[in-house]
């Protein structure tokens, strides 16, 4: 069955860097657009990054553009989020999710918690 | 960027009652790509409705969606105890894909 499992979340100091991973299984990974979506504690959902199956199209929300990089390795069926210059306001649970064109996010991972604090 | 506004912010229901949740977009959502998610504490969002009105597989028929353009609703008929959660609307129709979510409606037990 479809599975998405995030990893890499931890406590990091402001200004630090972190790399999140999302391992996919149960579907043809390269066929799907993938995104990272985050949720700050007690808050709503915020989409932050998007990558096409062939990695040729990438787009970011204004809140992370220039600091975060999304990438994927289709051979390893993995999605990544390199997060640099982290801020306190980046504290959140980070979810990876898949979609097809014209469709909403159908499957989500359980999320990984990133805490940015000194 | 399309901004989504949800109302009410909180809705108190007794089991067996019905509820109508509203989602309003700041501009027309292309392709009617509007979805509804349910999220319980500590859990991943669960897709309920896509394309404004199509139930996702396995979703009970007490959940129904309607609307087009800028105004959408999610109706929960005869709420059950497992339905108390936060509900988010989400637009997925824009190009470039600057996806957005509404702020959520919390449905709790009266």
PDB file of C-alpha atoms in Angstrom:
ATOM      1  CA  UNK A   1       0.000   0.000   0.000  1.00  0.00           C
ATOM      2  CA  UNK A   2       1.014   3.632  -0.359  1.00  0.00           C
ATOM      3  CA  UNK A   3       3.391   4.782   2.357  1.00  0.00           C
ATOM      4  CA  UNK A   4       5.209   8.039   2.967  1.00  0.00           C
ATOM      5  CA  UNK A   5       7.503   8.280   5.964  1.00  0.00           C
ATOM      6  CA  UNK A   6       9.338  11.444   6.927  1.00  0.00           C
ATOM      7  CA  UNK A   7      12.518  11.573   8.990  1.00  0.00           C
ATOM      8  CA  UNK A   8      15.201  14.010  10.084  1.00  0.00           C
ATOM      9  CA  UNK A   9      13.252  16.316  12.372  1.00  0.00           C
ATOM     10  CA  UNK A  10      15.040  17.451  15.522  1.00  0.00           C
ATOM     11  CA  UNK A  11      15.909  20.443  17.686  1.00  0.00           C
ATOM     12  CA  UNK A  12      18.125  22.985  15.899  1.00  0.00           C
ATOM     13  CA  UNK A  13      19.344  26.447  16.794  1.00  0.00           C
ATOM     14  CA  UNK A  14      18.226  29.572  14.906  1.00  0.00           C
ATOM     15  CA  UNK A  15      20.413  30.047  11.856  1.00  0.00           C
ATOM     16  CA  UNK A  16      21.141  26.350  11.634  1.00  0.00           C
ATOM     17  CA  UNK A  17      20.484  23.843   8.858  1.00  0.00           C
ATOM     18  CA  UNK A  18      18.622  20.568   8.644  1.00  0.00           C
ATOM     19  CA  UNK A  19      17.775  18.045   5.951  1.00  0.00           C
ATOM     20  CA  UNK A  20      14.474  16.203   6.009  1.00  0.00           C
ATOM     21  CA  UNK A  21      13.812  13.006   4.067  1.00  0.00           C
ATOM     22  CA  UNK A  22      10.624  11.299   2.949  1.00  0.00           C
ATOM     23  CA  UNK A  23      10.734   7.635   1.962  1.00  0.00           C
ATOM     24  CA  UNK A  24       8.027   6.501  -0.440  1.00  0.00           C
ATOM     25  CA  UNK A  25       6.752   3.021  -1.173  1.00  0.00           C
ATOM     26  CA  UNK A  26       3.789   1.273  -2.717  1.00  0.00           C
ATOM     27  CA  UNK A  27       3.515   3.420  -5.842  1.00  0.00           C
ATOM     28  CA  UNK A  28       5.501   4.609  -8.865  1.00  0.00           C
ATOM     29  CA  UNK A  29       7.252   7.517  -7.202  1.00  0.00           C
ATOM     30  CA  UNK A  30       8.393   9.250 -10.386  1.00  0.00           C
ATOM     31  CA  UNK A  31       4.787   9.562 -11.612  1.00  0.00           C
ATOM     32  CA  UNK A  32       3.815  11.930  -8.819  1.00  0.00           C
ATOM     33  CA  UNK A  33       4.308  15.549  -7.932  1.00  0.00           C
ATOM     34  CA  UNK A  34       5.527  15.793  -4.346  1.00  0.00           C
ATOM     35  CA  UNK A  35       5.263  18.568  -1.806  1.00  0.00           C
ATOM     36  CA  UNK A  36       6.261  19.540   1.682  1.00  0.00           C
ATOM     37  CA  UNK A  37       3.537  20.983   3.876  1.00  0.00           C
ATOM     38  CA  UNK A  38       4.053  22.134   7.450  1.00  0.00           C
ATOM     39  CA  UNK A  39       1.964  22.783  10.524  1.00  0.00           C
ATOM     40  CA  UNK A  40       3.174  24.943  13.381  1.00  0.00           C
ATOM     41  CA  UNK A  41       2.069  23.825  16.864  1.00  0.00           C
ATOM     42  CA  UNK A  42      -1.648  24.478  17.283  1.00  0.00           C
ATOM     43  CA  UNK A  43      -1.870  26.165  13.880  1.00  0.00           C
ATOM     44  CA  UNK A  44      -3.152  25.398  10.405  1.00  0.00           C
ATOM     45  CA  UNK A  45      -1.567  23.843   7.331  1.00  0.00           C
ATOM     46  CA  UNK A  46       0.954  25.703   5.164  1.00  0.00           C
ATOM     47  CA  UNK A  47       2.163  24.400   1.799  1.00  0.00           C
ATOM     48  CA  UNK A  48       5.851  25.302   1.337  1.00  0.00           C
ATOM     49  CA  UNK A  49       7.448  23.478  -1.618  1.00  0.00           C
ATOM     50  CA  UNK A  50       6.559  21.461  -4.717  1.00  0.00           C
ATOM     51  CA  UNK A  51       8.523  19.379  -7.196  1.00  0.00           C
ATOM     52  CA  UNK A  52       7.487  17.680 -10.394  1.00  0.00           C
ATOM     53  CA  UNK A  53       8.220  14.021 -11.014  1.00  0.00           C
ATOM     54  CA  UNK A  54      11.197  14.762 -13.270  1.00  0.00           C
ATOM     55  CA  UNK A  55      12.492  17.539 -10.943  1.00  0.00           C
ATOM     56  CA  UNK A  56      12.257  19.996 -13.854  1.00  0.00           C
ATOM     57  CA  UNK A  57       9.672  22.175 -12.119  1.00  0.00           C
ATOM     58  CA  UNK A  58      10.090  23.401  -8.567  1.00  0.00           C
ATOM     59  CA  UNK A  59       8.244  26.108  -6.723  1.00  0.00           C
ATOM     60  CA  UNK A  60       8.313  27.516  -3.183  1.00  0.00           C
ATOM     61  CA  UNK A  61       6.114  29.544  -0.897  1.00  0.00           C
ATOM     62  CA  UNK A  62       7.362  33.052  -0.170  1.00  0.00           C
ATOM     63  CA  UNK A  63       7.999  32.126   3.468  1.00  0.00           C
ATOM     64  CA  UNK A  64      10.817  29.696   2.583  1.00  0.00           C
ATOM     65  CA  UNK A  65      12.050  30.748  -0.869  1.00  0.00           C
ATOM     66  CA  UNK A  66      15.797  31.300  -0.838  1.00  0.00           C
ATOM     67  CA  UNK A  67      16.277  29.308   2.395  1.00  0.00           C
ATOM     68  CA  UNK A  68      14.799  25.871   1.624  1.00  0.00           C
ATOM     69  CA  UNK A  69      15.555  23.501  -1.256  1.00  0.00           C
ATOM     70  CA  UNK A  70      13.317  20.628  -2.314  1.00  0.00           C
ATOM     71  CA  UNK A  71      14.790  17.718  -4.261  1.00  0.00           C
ATOM     72  CA  UNK A  72      14.048  14.102  -5.046  1.00  0.00           C
ATOM     73  CA  UNK A  73      15.841  10.905  -6.016  1.00  0.00           C
ATOM     74  CA  UNK A  74      13.473   8.746  -8.024  1.00  0.00           C
ATOM     75  CA  UNK A  75      15.848   5.779  -7.972  1.00  0.00           C
ATOM     76  CA  UNK A  76      15.761   5.829  -4.172  1.00  0.00           C
ATOM     77  CA  UNK A  77      12.066   6.784  -4.086  1.00  0.00           C
ATOM     78  CA  UNK A  78      12.922   9.619  -1.755  1.00  0.00           C
ATOM     79  CA  UNK A  79      12.021  13.272  -1.333  1.00  0.00           C
ATOM     80  CA  UNK A  80      14.207  15.759   0.513  1.00  0.00           C
ATOM     81  CA  UNK A  81      13.982  19.208   2.043  1.00  0.00           C
ATOM     82  CA  UNK A  82      17.217  21.052   2.763  1.00  0.00           C
ATOM     83  CA  UNK A  83      16.439  23.806   5.257  1.00  0.00           C
ATOM     84  CA  UNK A  84      18.994  26.571   5.803  1.00  0.00           C
ATOM     85  CA  UNK A  85      19.050  29.708   7.946  1.00  0.00           C
ATOM     86  CA  UNK A  86      16.284  28.308  10.123  1.00  0.00           C
ATOM     87  CA  UNK A  87      14.112  30.677  12.124  1.00  0.00           C
ATOM     88  CA  UNK A  88      12.029  30.156  15.271  1.00  0.00           C
ATOM     89  CA  UNK A  89       8.918  30.507  13.118  1.00  0.00           C
ATOM     90  CA  UNK A  90       9.969  27.447  11.082  1.00  0.00           C
ATOM     91  CA  UNK A  91       9.096  25.286  14.098  1.00  0.00           C
ATOM     92  CA  UNK A  92       6.463  22.860  12.846  1.00  0.00           C
ATOM     93  CA  UNK A  93       5.567  19.328  11.925  1.00  0.00           C
ATOM     94  CA  UNK A  94       6.696  18.800   8.342  1.00  0.00           C
ATOM     95  CA  UNK A  95       4.631  16.497   6.147  1.00  0.00           C
ATOM     96  CA  UNK A  96       5.449  15.138   2.719  1.00  0.00           C
ATOM     97  CA  UNK A  97       2.496  14.524   0.425  1.00  0.00           C
ATOM     98  CA  UNK A  98       1.855  13.335  -3.106  1.00  0.00           C
ATOM     99  CA  UNK A  99      -0.511  14.512  -5.771  1.00  0.00           C
ATOM    100  CA  UNK A 100      -1.354  14.168  -9.438  1.00  0.00           C
ATOM    101  CA  UNK A 101      -1.939  17.182 -11.685  1.00  0.00           C
ATOM    102  CA  UNK A 102      -5.271  18.816 -11.009  1.00  0.00           C
ATOM    103  CA  UNK A 103      -5.780  16.824  -7.849  1.00  0.00           C
ATOM    104  CA  UNK A 104      -5.408  17.576  -4.131  1.00  0.00           C
ATOM    105  CA  UNK A 105      -2.848  15.945  -1.866  1.00  0.00           C
ATOM    106  CA  UNK A 106      -4.147  12.416  -1.628  1.00  0.00           C
ATOM    107  CA  UNK A 107      -1.613  10.750   0.649  1.00  0.00           C
ATOM    108  CA  UNK A 108       0.419  12.293   3.458  1.00  0.00           C
ATOM    109  CA  UNK A 109       3.146  10.961   5.700  1.00  0.00           C
ATOM    110  CA  UNK A 110       2.802  11.082   9.511  1.00  0.00           C
ATOM    111  CA  UNK A 111       5.147  14.060   9.710  1.00  0.00           C
ATOM    112  CA  UNK A 112       8.409  14.891  11.446  1.00  0.00           C
ATOM    113  CA  UNK A 113       8.812  17.616  14.066  1.00  0.00           C
ATOM    114  CA  UNK A 114      11.353  20.384  13.575  1.00  0.00           C
ATOM    115  CA  UNK A 115      11.957  22.637  16.561  1.00  0.00           C
ATOM    116  CA  UNK A 116      14.018  25.782  16.090  1.00  0.00           C
ATOM    117  CA  UNK A 117      15.064  27.170  19.434  1.00  0.00           C
ATOM    118  CA  UNK A 118      18.133  28.378  21.287  1.00  0.00           C
TER     119      UNK A 118
ATOM    120  CA  UNK B   1      -2.295  33.681  -4.230  1.00  0.00           C
ATOM    121  CA  UNK B   2      -5.854  32.581  -3.557  1.00  0.00           C
ATOM    122  CA  UNK B   3      -6.856  33.233   0.051  1.00  0.00           C
ATOM    123  CA  UNK B   4      -9.364  30.844   1.616  1.00  0.00           C
ATOM    124  CA  UNK B   5     -11.637  31.938   4.464  1.00  0.00           C
ATOM    125  CA  UNK B   6     -13.530  29.375   6.522  1.00  0.00           C
ATOM    126  CA  UNK B   7     -16.531  29.907   8.737  1.00  0.00           C
ATOM    127  CA  UNK B   8     -17.426  29.423  11.451  1.00  0.00           C
ATOM    128  CA  UNK B   9     -14.137  29.169  13.325  1.00  0.00           C
ATOM    129  CA  UNK B  10     -15.658  26.749  15.810  1.00  0.00           C
ATOM    130  CA  UNK B  11     -18.868  24.781  15.642  1.00  0.00           C
ATOM    131  CA  UNK B  12     -20.394  22.936  18.585  1.00  0.00           C
ATOM    132  CA  UNK B  13     -22.582  19.958  17.742  1.00  0.00           C
ATOM    133  CA  UNK B  14     -24.390  17.195  19.492  1.00  0.00           C
ATOM    134  CA  UNK B  15     -24.034  13.713  17.992  1.00  0.00           C
ATOM    135  CA  UNK B  16     -26.814  13.221  15.457  1.00  0.00           C
ATOM    136  CA  UNK B  17     -26.960  16.878  14.497  1.00  0.00           C
ATOM    137  CA  UNK B  18     -25.952  18.141  11.068  1.00  0.00           C
ATOM    138  CA  UNK B  19     -23.502  20.919  10.238  1.00  0.00           C
ATOM    139  CA  UNK B  20     -22.611  23.097   7.274  1.00  0.00           C
ATOM    140  CA  UNK B  21     -19.041  24.386   7.026  1.00  0.00           C
ATOM    141  CA  UNK B  22     -18.228  27.211   4.637  1.00  0.00           C
ATOM    142  CA  UNK B  23     -15.103  27.952   2.584  1.00  0.00           C
ATOM    143  CA  UNK B  24     -14.865  31.145   0.553  1.00  0.00           C
ATOM    144  CA  UNK B  25     -12.063  31.883  -1.923  1.00  0.00           C
ATOM    145  CA  UNK B  26     -10.687  35.330  -2.778  1.00  0.00           C
ATOM    146  CA  UNK B  27     -11.023  34.486  -6.484  1.00  0.00           C
ATOM    147  CA  UNK B  28     -12.446  31.721  -8.627  1.00  0.00           C
ATOM    148  CA  UNK B  29     -10.672  28.415  -8.094  1.00  0.00           C
ATOM    149  CA  UNK B  30      -9.524  27.025 -11.455  1.00  0.00           C
ATOM    150  CA  UNK B  31     -10.965  23.655 -12.368  1.00  0.00           C
ATOM    151  CA  UNK B  32     -13.040  23.640  -9.183  1.00  0.00           C
ATOM    152  CA  UNK B  33      -9.980  22.059  -7.541  1.00  0.00           C
ATOM    153  CA  UNK B  34     -11.247  22.443  -3.985  1.00  0.00           C
ATOM    154  CA  UNK B  35     -10.744  19.751  -1.388  1.00  0.00           C
ATOM    155  CA  UNK B  36     -11.744  19.173   2.223  1.00  0.00           C
ATOM    156  CA  UNK B  37      -9.585  17.472   4.850  1.00  0.00           C
ATOM    157  CA  UNK B  38     -10.342  16.215   8.340  1.00  0.00           C
ATOM    158  CA  UNK B  39      -7.606  16.326  10.973  1.00  0.00           C
ATOM    159  CA  UNK B  40      -7.763  14.897  14.477  1.00  0.00           C
ATOM    160  CA  UNK B  41      -5.199  15.816  17.158  1.00  0.00           C
ATOM    161  CA  UNK B  42      -1.816  14.261  16.487  1.00  0.00           C
ATOM    162  CA  UNK B  43      -2.948  12.779  13.182  1.00  0.00           C
ATOM    163  CA  UNK B  44      -2.295  13.404   9.506  1.00  0.00           C
ATOM    164  CA  UNK B  45      -4.942  15.267   7.494  1.00  0.00           C
ATOM    165  CA  UNK B  46      -7.376  12.853   5.837  1.00  0.00           C
ATOM    166  CA  UNK B  47      -8.799  13.681   2.416  1.00  0.00           C
ATOM    167  CA  UNK B  48     -12.605  13.733   2.503  1.00  0.00           C
ATOM    168  CA  UNK B  49     -13.682  15.533  -0.660  1.00  0.00           C
ATOM    169  CA  UNK B  50     -11.962  16.420  -3.933  1.00  0.00           C
ATOM    170  CA  UNK B  51     -13.194  18.412  -6.923  1.00  0.00           C
ATOM    171  CA  UNK B  52     -15.561  20.215  -4.529  1.00  0.00           C
ATOM    172  CA  UNK B  53     -18.035  17.335  -4.375  1.00  0.00           C
ATOM    173  CA  UNK B  54     -16.423  13.905  -4.921  1.00  0.00           C
ATOM    174  CA  UNK B  55     -15.987  11.798  -1.812  1.00  0.00           C
ATOM    175  CA  UNK B  56     -12.604  10.110  -1.442  1.00  0.00           C
ATOM    176  CA  UNK B  57     -12.585   6.301  -1.223  1.00  0.00           C
ATOM    177  CA  UNK B  58     -13.853   5.001   2.103  1.00  0.00           C
ATOM    178  CA  UNK B  59     -15.418   8.281   3.215  1.00  0.00           C
ATOM    179  CA  UNK B  60     -18.920   7.835   4.679  1.00  0.00           C
ATOM    180  CA  UNK B  61     -21.800   9.332   2.718  1.00  0.00           C
ATOM    181  CA  UNK B  62     -22.744  11.570   5.649  1.00  0.00           C
ATOM    182  CA  UNK B  63     -19.981  13.842   4.327  1.00  0.00           C
ATOM    183  CA  UNK B  64     -20.915  15.818   1.229  1.00  0.00           C
ATOM    184  CA  UNK B  65     -19.381  18.757  -0.571  1.00  0.00           C
ATOM    185  CA  UNK B  66     -20.830  21.316  -2.914  1.00  0.00           C
ATOM    186  CA  UNK B  67     -20.068  24.639  -4.508  1.00  0.00           C
ATOM    187  CA  UNK B  68     -18.204  26.227  -7.373  1.00  0.00           C
ATOM    188  CA  UNK B  69     -16.341  29.383  -8.242  1.00  0.00           C
ATOM    189  CA  UNK B  70     -15.590  31.038  -4.909  1.00  0.00           C
ATOM    190  CA  UNK B  71     -18.131  29.534  -2.493  1.00  0.00           C
ATOM    191  CA  UNK B  72     -17.990  25.988  -1.201  1.00  0.00           C
ATOM    192  CA  UNK B  73     -19.574  24.009   1.606  1.00  0.00           C
ATOM    193  CA  UNK B  74     -18.957  20.782   3.464  1.00  0.00           C
ATOM    194  CA  UNK B  75     -22.027  19.220   5.052  1.00  0.00           C
ATOM    195  CA  UNK B  76     -21.826  16.668   7.823  1.00  0.00           C
ATOM    196  CA  UNK B  77     -25.176  14.923   8.169  1.00  0.00           C
ATOM    197  CA  UNK B  78     -26.009  13.275  11.491  1.00  0.00           C
ATOM    198  CA  UNK B  79     -22.586  13.770  13.041  1.00  0.00           C
ATOM    199  CA  UNK B  80     -21.021  10.843  14.863  1.00  0.00           C
ATOM    200  CA  UNK B  81     -18.568  11.035  17.745  1.00  0.00           C
ATOM    201  CA  UNK B  82     -15.632  10.260  15.420  1.00  0.00           C
ATOM    202  CA  UNK B  83     -16.412  13.364  13.334  1.00  0.00           C
ATOM    203  CA  UNK B  84     -15.266  15.838  15.996  1.00  0.00           C
ATOM    204  CA  UNK B  85     -12.104  17.266  14.465  1.00  0.00           C
ATOM    205  CA  UNK B  86     -10.717  20.230  12.549  1.00  0.00           C
ATOM    206  CA  UNK B  87     -11.772  20.584   8.922  1.00  0.00           C
ATOM    207  CA  UNK B  88      -9.632  22.393   6.344  1.00  0.00           C
ATOM    208  CA  UNK B  89     -10.479  23.423   2.823  1.00  0.00           C
ATOM    209  CA  UNK B  90      -7.669  23.476   0.262  1.00  0.00           C
ATOM    210  CA  UNK B  91      -7.389  24.861  -3.253  1.00  0.00           C
ATOM    211  CA  UNK B  92      -5.234  22.968  -5.746  1.00  0.00           C
ATOM    212  CA  UNK B  93      -6.151  24.629  -9.017  1.00  0.00           C
ATOM    213  CA  UNK B  94      -3.725  27.491  -9.505  1.00  0.00           C
ATOM    214  CA  UNK B  95      -0.879  27.621 -11.994  1.00  0.00           C
ATOM    215  CA  UNK B  96       1.827  28.162 -10.799  1.00  0.00           C
ATOM    216  CA  UNK B  97       0.791  25.827  -7.982  1.00  0.00           C
ATOM    217  CA  UNK B  98       0.796  28.202  -5.010  1.00  0.00           C
ATOM    218  CA  UNK B  99      -1.430  25.913  -3.009  1.00  0.00           C
ATOM    219  CA  UNK B 100      -3.345  27.307  -0.080  1.00  0.00           C
ATOM    220  CA  UNK B 101      -5.348  26.017   2.845  1.00  0.00           C
ATOM    221  CA  UNK B 102      -8.108  27.654   4.819  1.00  0.00           C
ATOM    222  CA  UNK B 103      -7.535  28.364   8.536  1.00  0.00           C
ATOM    223  CA  UNK B 104      -9.817  25.504   9.558  1.00  0.00           C
ATOM    224  CA  UNK B 105     -13.146  24.977  11.306  1.00  0.00           C
ATOM    225  CA  UNK B 106     -13.064  23.119  14.595  1.00  0.00           C
ATOM    226  CA  UNK B 107     -16.084  20.901  15.173  1.00  0.00           C
ATOM    227  CA  UNK B 108     -16.425  19.982  18.811  1.00  0.00           C
ATOM    228  CA  UNK B 109     -18.953  18.294  21.066  1.00  0.00           C
ATOM    229  CA  UNK B 110     -21.665  20.489  22.538  1.00  0.00           C
TER     230      UNK B 110
END
